[in-house]
XYZ file of C-alpha atoms in Angstrom:
111
model
C 0.000 0.000 0.000
C 1.328 3.468 -0.862
C 1.830 6.100 1.831
C -1.153 8.026 0.513
C -3.328 4.918 0.699
C -2.084 4.213 4.221
C -3.037 7.739 5.271
C -6.497 7.358 3.741
C -7.010 4.142 5.720
C -5.843 5.913 8.885
C -8.356 8.731 8.276
C -11.135 6.186 7.713
C -10.277 4.465 10.991
C -10.201 7.781 12.833
C -13.541 8.895 11.382
C -15.260 5.809 12.792
C -14.348 6.877 16.338
C -15.607 10.460 15.753
C -12.793 12.116 17.740
C -12.969 15.651 19.142
C -9.267 16.209 18.419
C -7.097 14.622 15.754
C -3.319 15.161 15.980
C -1.223 14.485 12.881
C 2.580 14.528 12.779
C 3.840 15.477 9.314
C 0.908 13.694 7.620
C 2.286 14.135 4.094
C 6.027 13.716 4.718
C 7.863 11.790 1.972
C 4.812 11.642 -0.315
C 4.679 12.418 -3.999
C 2.755 15.605 -4.929
C -0.397 13.736 -6.002
C -0.597 11.779 -2.749
C 0.067 14.957 -0.763
C -2.876 16.690 -2.439
C -5.136 13.709 -1.781
C -4.216 13.613 1.902
C -4.577 17.395 2.172
C -8.046 17.001 0.673
C -8.897 14.427 3.327
C -7.599 16.767 6.020
C -9.779 19.583 4.674
C -12.812 17.305 4.463
C -12.242 16.127 8.017
C -11.842 19.669 9.341
C -14.903 20.970 7.465
C -17.257 18.327 8.830
C -19.755 19.780 11.247
C -18.574 17.462 14.008
C -16.691 19.907 16.234
C -13.386 18.257 15.327
C -10.176 20.144 16.035
C -7.428 19.094 13.637
C -3.863 19.761 14.811
C -0.972 18.965 12.498
C 2.775 19.455 12.543
C 4.374 20.566 9.300
C 7.566 22.132 8.007
C 5.819 22.705 4.659
C 4.852 26.378 4.804
C 2.739 26.143 1.649
C 0.727 23.382 3.265
C 0.317 25.466 6.409
C -0.991 28.382 4.322
C -3.433 26.098 2.486
C -4.805 24.165 5.451
C -4.304 25.993 8.726
C -6.492 28.577 10.399
C -3.951 29.199 13.186
C -0.216 28.596 13.562
C 1.630 27.670 16.734
C 5.364 28.190 16.320
C 7.352 26.000 18.716
C 10.997 25.821 19.642
C 12.378 23.375 22.181
C 8.859 22.524 23.332
C 7.814 26.126 23.969
C 5.177 28.007 21.992
C 6.777 31.277 20.877
C 3.860 32.420 18.710
C 0.211 31.426 18.312
C -1.537 33.454 15.631
C -4.160 33.285 12.894
C -2.383 32.042 9.773
C -2.581 35.400 7.947
C -0.967 37.200 10.887
C 1.757 34.564 11.185
C 2.793 35.125 7.575
C 2.601 38.943 7.931
C 6.242 39.894 8.509
C 5.483 43.164 10.294
C 3.036 41.554 12.708
C 5.213 38.514 13.335
C 8.251 40.658 14.191
C 6.335 42.110 17.136
C 5.398 38.636 18.393
C 8.465 36.462 17.791
C 11.756 37.323 16.160
C 12.692 33.621 16.192
C 9.579 32.747 14.175
C 10.418 35.506 11.718
C 13.944 34.115 11.324
C 12.433 30.686 10.644
C 10.184 32.060 7.899
C 13.156 33.776 6.276
C 15.212 30.588 6.405
C 17.712 32.047 8.855
C 17.454 29.303 11.483
C 19.501 26.158 11.146
């Protein structure tokens, strides 16, 4: 089974339990672009259901964050340095006031 198919099966299993919170760790890591889009579509479908589900996912893919997230929590060493609506997180002027470390990350200046 491909990674995309495995993720679809995992979403199907999760939907049966009707969770209040679903936590995903890099749900599309190492997938080809087509599989990534399919899994992102499943994530959107899951989040848009009128079930009260909160979907939390970790991602280093900033494009994916822009497409899927409503809020961004920026963490370093287990501490939340910024928690903002996605548009504010990607607004350089606003982010500078909240977290210079997060701004450095967005610019690619953190190793």
